[in-house]
Coordinates of C-alpha atoms in Angstrom, one line a residue:
M1 CA 39.7 54.2 119.6
D2 CA 37.4 53.6 122.3
E3 CA 34.1 55.6 121.7
R4 CA 34.7 58.2 124.8
A5 CA 38.5 58.6 123.9
G6 CA 37.4 58.7 120.2
R7 CA 35.3 61.8 120.8
Q8 CA 37.8 63.6 122.7
W9 CA 40.6 63.1 120.2
R10 CA 38.3 63.8 117.4
A11 CA 37.7 67.3 118.8
T12 CA 41.4 67.7 119.6
I13 CA 42.5 66.7 116.1
A14 CA 39.9 69.0 114.4
A15 CA 41.0 71.9 116.9
A16 CA 44.5 71.3 115.7
Q17 CA 43.6 71.2 112.2
A18 CA 41.8 74.4 112.6
G19 CA 44.9 76.2 114.0
D20 CA 44.6 75.8 117.7
R21 CA 48.1 75.5 118.9
H22 CA 47.3 74.1 122.4
A23 CA 45.4 71.3 120.8
L24 CA 48.3 70.6 118.7
D25 CA 50.6 70.5 121.7
E26 CA 48.2 68.0 123.3
L27 CA 48.1 65.8 120.3
V28 CA 52.0 65.6 120.0
E29 CA 52.1 64.8 123.7
G30 CA 49.3 62.4 123.8
W31 CA 50.4 60.2 120.9
L32 CA 54.1 60.3 121.2
P33 CA 54.3 57.3 123.5
L34 CA 52.4 55.1 121.0
V35 CA 55.0 56.1 118.3
Y36 CA 57.9 55.6 120.6
N37 CA 56.7 52.2 121.4
V38 CA 56.0 51.1 117.7
V39 CA 59.4 52.4 116.6
G40 CA 61.2 51.2 119.7
R41 CA 60.0 47.7 119.4
A42 CA 60.6 47.4 115.6
L43 CA 64.1 48.7 116.0
N44 CA 64.6 47.0 119.3
G45 CA 66.1 50.2 120.8
H46 CA 68.6 50.9 118.1
A47 CA 70.2 54.4 118.2
D48 CA 68.1 55.3 115.2
V49 CA 64.9 55.2 117.3
D50 CA 65.1 58.8 118.2
D51 CA 65.5 60.1 114.4
V52 CA 62.6 57.8 113.3
V53 CA 60.3 58.9 115.9
Q54 CA 61.1 62.6 115.4
E55 CA 60.7 62.1 111.6
T56 CA 57.3 60.3 112.2
M57 CA 56.0 63.2 114.3
L58 CA 57.4 65.8 112.1
R59 CA 55.5 64.4 109.1
A60 CA 52.4 63.9 111.0
V61 CA 52.3 67.7 112.2
D62 CA 53.2 68.6 108.5
N63 CA 50.5 66.7 107.0
L64 CA 47.7 66.9 109.6
G65 CA 45.7 69.1 107.3
S66 CA 45.3 66.5 104.9
L67 CA 43.6 64.0 107.2
R68 CA 40.0 64.0 106.3
D69 CA 38.8 61.5 109.0
P70 CA 39.8 62.1 112.6
D71 CA 38.7 58.7 113.7
S72 CA 41.4 57.2 111.3
F73 CA 44.3 59.4 113.1
R74 CA 45.7 56.5 114.9
S75 CA 46.1 54.1 112.1
W76 CA 47.3 57.1 109.9
L77 CA 49.9 58.0 112.4
V78 CA 51.1 54.4 112.9
A79 CA 51.3 53.9 109.0
I80 CA 53.5 56.9 109.0
A81 CA 55.7 55.4 111.6
M82 CA 55.8 52.2 109.7
R83 CA 56.9 54.0 106.5
Q84 CA 59.7 55.6 108.3
I85 CA 60.8 52.3 109.7
R86 CA 60.8 50.7 106.3
D87 CA 62.7 53.8 104.8
R88 CA 65.1 53.4 107.5
A89 CA 65.7 49.6 106.7
R90 CA 66.3 50.6 102.9
R91 CA 68.9 53.1 103.8
R92 CA 70.5 50.6 105.9
Q93 CA 71.1 48.4 102.9
T94 CA 73.1 50.9 101.1
A95 CA 74.9 52.4 104.0
Q96 CA 77.2 51.1 106.5
L97 CA 75.8 50.8 109.9
D98 CA 77.4 52.4 112.8
E99 CA 77.4 49.2 115.2
S100 CA 79.1 51.1 118.0
A101 CA 76.1 53.5 118.2
A102 CA 73.7 50.5 118.0
H103 CA 75.4 48.9 121.0
E104 CA 75.2 52.0 123.1
A105 CA 71.5 52.3 122.6
T106 CA 69.0 50.9 125.1
D107 CA 67.9 47.4 124.1
F108 CA 64.1 47.9 124.0
A109 CA 63.6 44.3 125.2
E110 CA 65.6 45.2 128.4
L111 CA 63.7 48.5 128.7
T112 CA 60.3 46.9 128.5
V113 CA 61.3 44.4 131.2
L114 CA 62.8 47.1 133.3
R115 CA 59.9 49.7 133.0
L116 CA 56.9 47.3 133.2
Q117 CA 58.5 45.2 135.8
L118 CA 57.8 42.0 133.8
E119 CA 58.6 38.7 135.4
G120 CA 58.2 34.9 134.4
Q121 CA 56.9 34.2 131.0
R122 CA 56.1 37.9 130.2
R123 CA 59.7 38.6 130.6
E124 CA 60.6 35.6 128.6
V125 CA 58.3 37.1 125.5
A126 CA 59.9 40.5 126.0
E127 CA 63.4 39.0 125.6
A128 CA 62.5 36.6 122.8
V129 CA 62.0 39.6 120.5
R130 CA 65.8 40.1 120.3
W131 CA 65.9 36.8 118.4
L132 CA 63.5 37.9 115.5
D133 CA 64.6 39.3 112.3
D134 CA 63.9 43.0 111.3
E135 CA 60.8 42.2 109.4
D136 CA 59.3 40.1 112.0
R137 CA 60.0 42.8 114.7
Q138 CA 58.3 45.4 112.5
L139 CA 55.0 43.3 112.5
L140 CA 55.5 42.3 116.2
S141 CA 55.7 45.9 117.1
L142 CA 52.1 46.3 115.9
W143 CA 50.7 42.9 117.1
W144 CA 52.1 43.6 120.5
L145 CA 50.2 46.8 120.7
E146 CA 47.1 44.8 119.3
V147 CA 46.9 42.4 122.1
A148 CA 47.7 45.0 124.6
G149 CA 44.6 46.8 123.6
E150 CA 46.4 49.7 121.9
L151 CA 45.5 48.9 118.2
T152 CA 42.8 47.0 116.5
R153 CA 43.3 44.4 113.8
R154 CA 42.1 46.9 111.1
E155 CA 44.6 49.4 112.2
L156 CA 47.5 46.9 112.3
A157 CA 46.7 45.8 108.6
A158 CA 46.4 49.5 107.5
A159 CA 49.8 50.5 109.1
A160 CA 51.2 47.4 107.6
G161 CA 50.0 48.2 104.3
I162 CA 48.2 44.6 103.8
S163 CA 44.7 43.4 104.0
R164 CA 43.3 41.9 107.1
Q165 CA 43.4 38.3 105.7
H166 CA 47.1 38.8 104.7
A167 CA 47.6 40.3 108.2
A168 CA 46.3 37.2 109.8
V169 CA 48.5 35.0 108.1
R170 CA 51.6 37.1 108.6
V171 CA 50.8 37.6 112.3
Q172 CA 50.4 33.8 112.8
R173 CA 54.0 33.3 111.4
V174 CA 55.5 35.8 113.5
K175 CA 53.8 33.9 116.5
E176 CA 55.3 30.8 115.6
R177 CA 58.6 32.3 115.4
L178 CA 58.2 34.1 118.7
E179 CA 57.5 30.7 120.4
T180 CA 60.7 29.3 118.9
A181 CA 62.4 32.4 120.3
R182 CA 61.0 31.9 123.6
G183 CA 62.3 28.3 123.6
I184 CA 65.8 29.8 123.2
V185 CA 65.4 32.3 126.0
R186 CA 64.1 29.5 128.2
A187 CA 66.8 27.0 127.2
L188 CA 69.6 29.7 127.7
D189 CA 68.2 30.4 131.2
G190 CA 68.5 26.4 131.8
A191 CA 71.4 24.4 133.0
C192 CA 71.9 22.2 129.9
P193 CA 75.6 21.0 129.8
D194 CA 75.5 20.1 126.0
L195 CA 73.9 23.8 125.3
R196 CA 76.6 25.4 127.4
E197 CA 79.3 23.8 125.4
L198 CA 77.5 24.6 122.2
T199 CA 77.4 28.4 123.2
A200 CA 81.1 28.5 124.5
R201 CA 82.1 30.6 121.5
W202 CA 78.9 32.6 121.2
N203 CA 79.5 36.3 121.8
G204 CA 76.0 36.9 123.5
R205 CA 74.5 38.9 120.6
P206 CA 71.3 37.1 119.0
D207 CA 71.5 36.7 115.2
S208 CA 70.1 34.5 112.6
V209 CA 72.8 31.8 112.4
W210 CA 72.7 31.2 116.4
R211 CA 68.9 31.3 116.2
K212 CA 68.9 28.3 113.8
R213 CA 71.9 26.5 115.6
L214 CA 70.1 26.8 119.0
A215 CA 66.6 26.0 117.7
R216 CA 68.0 22.8 116.2
H217 CA 69.7 21.8 119.4
I218 CA 66.5 22.4 121.4
R219 CA 64.4 20.2 119.0
G220 CA 66.9 17.3 119.6
C221 CA 67.4 17.9 123.3
G222 CA 65.2 16.2 125.8
Y223 CA 66.4 18.8 128.7
C224 CA 66.0 21.9 126.8
G225 CA 62.8 20.6 125.0
D226 CA 61.1 19.6 128.3
S227 CA 59.4 22.9 129.6
R228 CA 59.1 22.8 133.3
E229 CA 55.8 24.7 133.4
A230 CA 52.9 25.1 131.1
V231 CA 53.9 27.6 128.4
V232 CA 51.1 30.5 128.2
P233 CA 50.4 31.8 124.6
A234 CA 52.1 35.1 124.2
E235 CA 48.9 36.9 123.4
R236 CA 47.4 35.9 126.8
L237 CA 50.5 37.1 128.4
L238 CA 50.5 40.5 126.8
V239 CA 46.8 41.4 127.3
G240 CA 46.5 44.6 129.1
I241 CA 50.2 45.5 129.2
A242 CA 50.5 49.4 129.0
L243 CA 52.9 51.2 126.9
V244 CA 56.4 51.4 128.0
P245 CA 56.9 54.7 129.5
I246 CA 59.3 57.3 127.4
P247 CA 62.6 57.5 129.1
V248 CA 63.2 60.5 131.3
G249 CA 65.4 62.9 129.0
F250 CA 64.2 61.7 125.6
T251 CA 64.2 64.5 123.2
L252 CA 61.8 65.1 120.3
S253 CA 63.3 67.9 118.1
L254 CA 60.8 69.7 116.0
A255 CA 63.2 71.6 113.9
L256 CA 65.2 69.4 111.6
G257 CA 67.5 69.9 108.5
G258 CA 69.7 72.5 110.0
K259 CA 67.2 75.5 109.3
T260 CA 67.6 78.8 110.7
A261 CA 65.4 79.9 113.5
A262 CA 63.6 82.2 111.1
A263 CA 63.1 79.6 108.5
A264 CA 62.0 77.0 111.2
T265 CA 59.6 79.5 112.4
A266 CA 58.1 80.2 109.2
T267 CA 57.7 76.4 108.5
A268 CA 56.0 76.0 111.9
T269 CA 53.7 79.0 111.1
S270 CA 52.7 77.6 107.6
V271 CA 51.6 74.1 109.4
G272 CA 50.2 75.6 112.5
W273 CA 52.7 74.6 115.1
S274 CA 52.0 75.7 118.5
A275 CA 53.1 79.4 119.8
K276 CA 55.3 77.3 122.4
V277 CA 57.1 75.5 119.6
M278 CA 57.7 78.8 117.8
A279 CA 58.8 80.6 120.6
A280 CA 61.3 77.9 121.4
L281 CA 62.7 77.9 117.8
A282 CA 63.0 81.7 117.8
Q283 CA 64.6 82.4 121.1
P284 CA 66.1 80.6 124.1
A285 CA 63.2 79.7 126.3
V286 CA 61.8 76.8 128.4
A287 CA 58.1 76.0 128.4
V288 CA 56.7 73.2 130.4
T289 CA 53.7 71.0 129.7
A290 CA 52.3 68.1 131.6
G291 CA 55.0 65.8 130.9
A292 CA 56.9 67.4 128.2
T293 CA 59.1 70.4 128.1
I294 CA 59.7 72.4 124.9
V295 CA 63.3 74.0 125.0
A296 CA 65.2 76.2 122.7
G297 CA 65.7 74.6 119.3
G298 CA 62.2 73.2 119.3
A299 CA 62.5 70.1 121.3
Y300 CA 60.2 68.2 123.5
V301 CA 62.1 66.9 126.3
V302 CA 60.3 64.2 128.3
T303 CA 60.5 65.3 132.1
Q304 CA 58.8 64.2 135.4
T305 CA 57.8 67.4 137.3
P306 CA 56.6 66.5 141.0
D307 CA 53.7 69.1 140.9
A308 CA 52.7 68.3 137.3
P309 CA 49.1 68.6 136.8
P310 CA 47.2 65.3 135.7
R311 CA 47.7 64.5 132.1
A312 CA 45.0 64.5 129.6
A313 CA 43.3 61.4 128.9
A314 CA 45.7 59.1 126.7
P315 CA 44.6 57.2 123.6
T316 CA 43.1 54.1 125.3
A317 CA 42.3 52.9 128.7
A318 CA 45.3 50.5 128.9
S319 CA 47.6 53.4 128.4
T320 CA 46.2 55.4 130.9
A321 CA 45.5 53.2 133.7
R322 CA 47.7 54.2 136.8
P323 CA 49.0 51.5 138.9
P324 CA 47.8 51.3 142.6
S325 CA 49.7 53.6 145.0
P326 CA 52.8 51.7 146.3
T327 CA 52.4 49.5 149.3
P328 CA 55.1 50.2 152.0
S329 CA 57.6 47.5 152.2
V330 CA 56.7 44.8 154.8
T331 CA 58.5 41.9 155.8
P332 CA 57.0 38.2 156.6
T333 CA 57.6 37.3 160.2
A334 CA 59.7 34.2 158.8
T335 CA 62.2 36.8 157.3
P336 CA 64.6 38.3 159.9
S337 CA 66.7 40.4 157.6
P338 CA 65.0 44.1 157.2
S339 CA 65.9 45.3 160.6
P340 CA 66.3 49.0 161.8
S341 CA 69.3 50.6 160.6
A342 CA 72.6 49.7 162.2
T343 CA 74.9 52.5 163.3
K344 CA 78.6 51.8 162.5
E345 CA 81.6 53.8 162.3
V346 CA 82.8 54.0 158.7
D347 CA 86.2 52.7 158.1
L348 CA 88.4 53.3 155.1
Y349 CA 88.3 50.6 152.2
G350 CA 89.0 47.2 153.5
T351 CA 86.2 46.5 155.6
V352 CA 82.6 45.5 154.8
V353 CA 80.7 48.6 155.5
D354 CA 77.3 47.8 154.1
A355 CA 75.0 47.7 157.2
V356 CA 71.5 46.4 157.0
D357 CA 69.2 49.3 156.4
Q358 CA 65.5 50.0 156.1
A359 CA 63.9 50.6 152.7
P360 CA 63.6 54.2 151.9
D361 CA 60.2 56.1 151.5
P362 CA 58.8 54.9 148.3
N363 CA 58.5 58.3 146.9
A364 CA 62.0 59.4 148.1
E365 CA 64.1 60.2 145.2
P366 CA 67.7 58.9 145.2
A367 CA 70.8 60.9 145.8
A368 CA 73.1 61.9 143.0
L369 CA 75.0 58.8 141.5
P370 CA 78.8 59.7 141.6
R371 CA 80.2 59.0 138.3
R372 CA 83.4 56.9 138.4
P373 CA 85.7 56.2 135.6
E374 CA 84.7 53.3 133.0
S375 CA 86.9 51.7 130.5
G376 CA 84.6 48.5 130.4
V377 CA 84.1 45.3 132.2
T378 CA 84.4 41.8 130.6
S379 CA 82.6 38.6 131.8
T380 CA 83.5 35.2 131.5
G381 CA 79.7 34.6 131.1
G382 CA 79.2 36.9 128.2
A383 CA 77.1 39.8 128.0
K384 CA 74.3 38.1 130.2
A385 CA 75.5 35.2 132.6
V386 CA 72.6 33.4 134.2
M387 CA 73.6 31.4 137.3
Q388 CA 70.9 29.2 138.8
H389 CA 72.8 26.3 140.4
R390 CA 75.5 25.8 143.0
G391 CA 78.9 25.9 141.7
E392 CA 78.4 28.3 138.9
N393 CA 80.3 31.2 138.7
V394 CA 81.3 34.3 136.5
T395 CA 84.6 36.2 136.8
L396 CA 84.5 39.9 136.0
S397 CA 87.5 42.0 135.1
G398 CA 88.0 45.6 134.1
Q399 CA 86.7 49.0 135.3
G400 CA 83.2 49.8 135.3
Y401 CA 79.7 49.0 136.5
V402 CA 77.9 45.5 136.9
L403 CA 74.4 44.5 137.4
V404 CA 73.4 41.6 139.5
R405 CA 69.6 40.7 139.1
W406 CA 67.8 38.5 141.6
Q407 CA 65.2 36.0 141.1
I408 CA 64.1 34.3 144.2
S409 CA 62.2 30.9 143.7
P410 CA 60.5 30.0 147.0
H411 CA 57.9 28.1 144.9
D412 CA 60.8 25.6 144.2
R413 CA 62.4 25.6 147.6
S414 CA 61.7 28.0 150.4
G415 CA 63.8 28.5 153.5
G416 CA 67.3 29.6 154.5
L417 CA 69.2 31.0 151.8
T418 CA 73.2 30.7 151.3
M419 CA 74.4 33.9 149.8
P420 CA 76.4 34.4 146.7
T421 CA 80.0 35.3 147.4
W422 CA 82.7 37.4 145.8
T423 CA 86.1 35.8 145.7
G424 CA 89.5 36.4 144.5
L425 CA 89.2 40.0 144.6
K426 CA 92.1 42.0 143.1
G427 CA 91.6 45.7 143.2
E428 CA 88.4 47.3 144.5
I429 CA 84.8 46.8 144.5
F430 CA 81.9 48.8 145.8
H431 CA 78.1 48.3 146.1
V432 CA 76.9 51.5 144.4
A433 CA 73.2 51.4 144.0
S434 CA 70.1 49.4 144.2
G435 CA 67.2 49.5 141.7
G436 CA 64.7 47.6 139.7
G437 CA 61.8 49.5 141.1
R438 CA 61.5 47.3 144.3
R439 CA 63.0 45.6 147.1
M440 CA 62.5 41.9 147.2
D441 CA 60.6 42.1 150.3
D442 CA 58.2 44.8 148.9
V443 CA 54.5 43.7 148.6
I444 CA 53.9 42.7 144.9
G445 CA 50.6 40.9 145.2
D446 CA 47.9 39.0 147.0
G447 CA 49.4 35.7 146.4
S448 CA 47.4 34.9 143.4
D449 CA 50.4 34.9 141.1
R450 CA 52.1 31.5 142.0
G451 CA 51.8 32.3 145.8
Y452 CA 54.0 35.4 145.8
V453 CA 52.9 38.1 148.4
T454 CA 56.6 39.7 148.2
G455 CA 59.4 38.8 146.1
M456 CA 60.6 36.9 149.0
G457 CA 57.6 34.4 148.8
G458 CA 54.2 34.2 150.5
P459 CA 52.3 32.0 153.1
D460 CA 51.1 29.4 150.6
I461 CA 54.7 28.6 149.2
G462 CA 56.9 29.8 152.0
Y463 CA 59.4 32.5 152.4
T464 CA 63.2 32.8 151.4
V465 CA 65.0 33.6 154.7
L466 CA 68.2 35.7 154.5
P467 CA 70.8 35.1 157.1
D468 CA 70.8 37.3 160.1
G469 CA 72.6 40.6 159.4
T470 CA 72.4 40.1 155.5
Q471 CA 71.4 43.3 153.5
Q472 CA 68.1 42.8 151.9
M473 CA 68.4 42.6 148.1
W474 CA 66.7 44.9 145.6
Q475 CA 65.7 43.5 142.3
N476 CA 68.7 44.9 140.6
E477 CA 71.8 45.3 142.6
Y478 CA 74.6 47.5 141.0
F479 CA 78.3 47.2 141.7
Y480 CA 81.5 49.0 140.5
L481 CA 84.7 47.0 139.9
D482 CA 88.2 48.3 139.2
G483 CA 90.0 45.1 138.9
T484 CA 89.0 41.5 138.9
V485 CA 86.7 39.4 141.0
T486 CA 84.7 36.1 140.7
L487 CA 81.0 36.1 141.7
N488 CA 80.0 32.5 143.0
Q489 CA 76.3 31.0 143.2
N490 CA 76.1 29.1 146.3
E491 CA 72.6 27.9 146.0
R492 CA 72.0 25.6 149.0
G493 CA 68.7 25.4 150.8
A494 CA 66.3 28.0 149.3
S495 CA 66.4 28.4 145.4
Y496 CA 67.3 31.4 143.7
G497 CA 69.1 32.6 140.5
L498 CA 71.3 35.5 139.5
T499 CA 71.6 37.2 136.1
V500 CA 75.0 39.0 135.8
M501 CA 75.5 41.8 133.1
P502 CA 78.2 44.5 132.5
S503 CA 76.4 47.7 132.8
S504 CA 77.3 51.6 132.8
W505 CA 76.7 54.7 134.8
D506 CA 74.0 55.8 132.5
K507 CA 71.9 52.6 132.9
V508 CA 72.4 52.5 136.7
N509 CA 71.5 56.2 136.9
E510 CA 68.3 55.5 134.7
D511 CA 67.2 52.6 136.8
V512 CA 67.6 54.1 140.4
R513 CA 65.5 57.3 139.0
Y514 CA 62.7 55.3 137.6
G515 CA 60.1 55.4 140.4
P516 CA 56.3 55.6 141.4
P517 CA 55.3 58.1 139.0
Q518 CA 56.5 55.9 136.1
G519 CA 54.9 52.8 137.7
A520 CA 57.4 51.3 140.0
L521 CA 57.0 50.5 143.7
R522 CA 59.8 52.9 144.7
Y523 CA 62.8 54.8 143.5
G524 CA 66.2 53.1 143.7
L525 CA 68.7 53.6 146.3
V526 CA 72.3 55.3 145.8
R527 CA 74.7 53.9 148.0
D528 CA 77.9 55.2 146.5
N529 CA 79.6 58.4 147.9
G530 CA 82.4 58.5 145.2
K531 CA 84.9 57.8 147.8
D532 CA 86.7 54.7 149.2
T533 CA 84.6 54.7 152.2
A534 CA 81.7 53.7 149.7
P535 CA 79.8 50.5 150.8
V536 CA 81.8 47.2 149.9
P537 CA 79.5 44.2 149.1
Q538 CA 79.0 41.6 151.8
Y539 CA 80.5 38.3 151.5
V540 CA 83.6 39.4 149.7
T541 CA 87.2 38.2 150.1
R542 CA 90.5 38.4 148.3
E543 CA 91.0 34.7 149.0
T544 CA 89.9 31.8 146.6
P545 CA 88.6 29.4 149.2
A546 CA 87.7 25.7 148.2
D547 CA 84.2 26.3 149.2
P548 CA 83.2 29.8 148.1
A549 CA 80.1 29.5 150.4
A550 CA 82.4 29.7 153.4
V551 CA 83.2 33.3 153.0
A552 CA 82.2 35.3 155.9
Q553 CA 79.5 38.0 155.9
R554 CA 81.7 40.8 157.0
S555 CA 85.2 39.9 156.0
R556 CA 88.2 42.0 155.4
V557 CA 89.2 42.8 151.9

């Protein structure tokens, strides 16, 4: 802990040990994000994350009286978390994993990218974590927080249960494996034809067998092994990155094991749990604290109340620094797309109705997202298709939600952009929501980061310009498909890339509701009204033209 934060938390810890129930509330709330990040990264978002976090916090509360030195609280708490992670790993060796539950859980690498708005090589590091083995991820979860300023090397070693000298050796090995994994992520985002042939039978899920195959290919491939830009060491990329915010709706249950309310209350009393917690255990009640709600059954449910008072200082400066107030969306003079909202009579399904609109107010929360039936969408590109060049396409089939994530590259080529098109539609497709925390024309910097002022470019590198009348894209665009359609990359003129992934209603809803209070530039936008009059994507047709780029902007479907 830094000295000032240390003094504050020493007092809070001492008060909690002395039975101050408000202090215990503050302690649980203040340190839950750190535990969630340690466990989430170590398990990469597996469905067991919630259980391990709960068990860690329960053990910490139960044994708080045994902590002799409040200054060692952080390393003591993280060590408890690591023991729970290792215990869970041992249980996995003797019990059959519920893989369906694992696949339904939020991938922590994806959550990190989404919540912290990571781009470029920072995004690459987060995605590379998927390729590490469990043991490496456990240590990486600590090292990541060390370089981000949340842990010291002494605390890392203590949490891992090894000496500082041994920690240095193990961290170096993990860094080397992480760099190998970054090379794999970089290669998969490229356009090597030999690699595409190699991965034709791959199911898209990282594992040790495919890690070895891909690493072997990269070592012998001049295309994949030739990085197009200087590779920045991971520790330089991660310095100062804040903790991933706990998802809204995350529940920390403080009563485990099927105890009765009376028994749980007795346990809570014996360890000095707060009056709020005990009241929640004993009767249906809801009590709100800054950022956490304690509900019946003894549960902390993370919430975001608009009028919530400022939080108490969190463990470190890195985890408490608030981003600057979102800057309203602006449009470079070279980009004609964001024009005032057009008024148009809404037609029944069959006509493109997605008119150009203005960005909503950054703090305007989205409307409710209608829930449409989901039986699953399959993709010829696998779980994550990356399309960067003209002629690439992916065919989607089924009933459910699809994410199309934009990456504009005016530093490669600026100018007029030829939009991707949807062809061969059988059934229906709707443009249901926009998210990712920002529109691509939102101000994101001052040009110091590779010349970007907005996601569409900057004066030094040029701007990517949309065709007149084209809807301005957001970072993440979501569509609902009931049938079959092919999405075509028509790169011609300006440079851009698309990442296409089957998604779900839960993920779309979570994305659009992630807003400025959590660090995004703006809330997302719900476009779906749940009816056939919902917006249809621009550039869509039921035909299969020889040149997909020839599809009209407002075509009949």
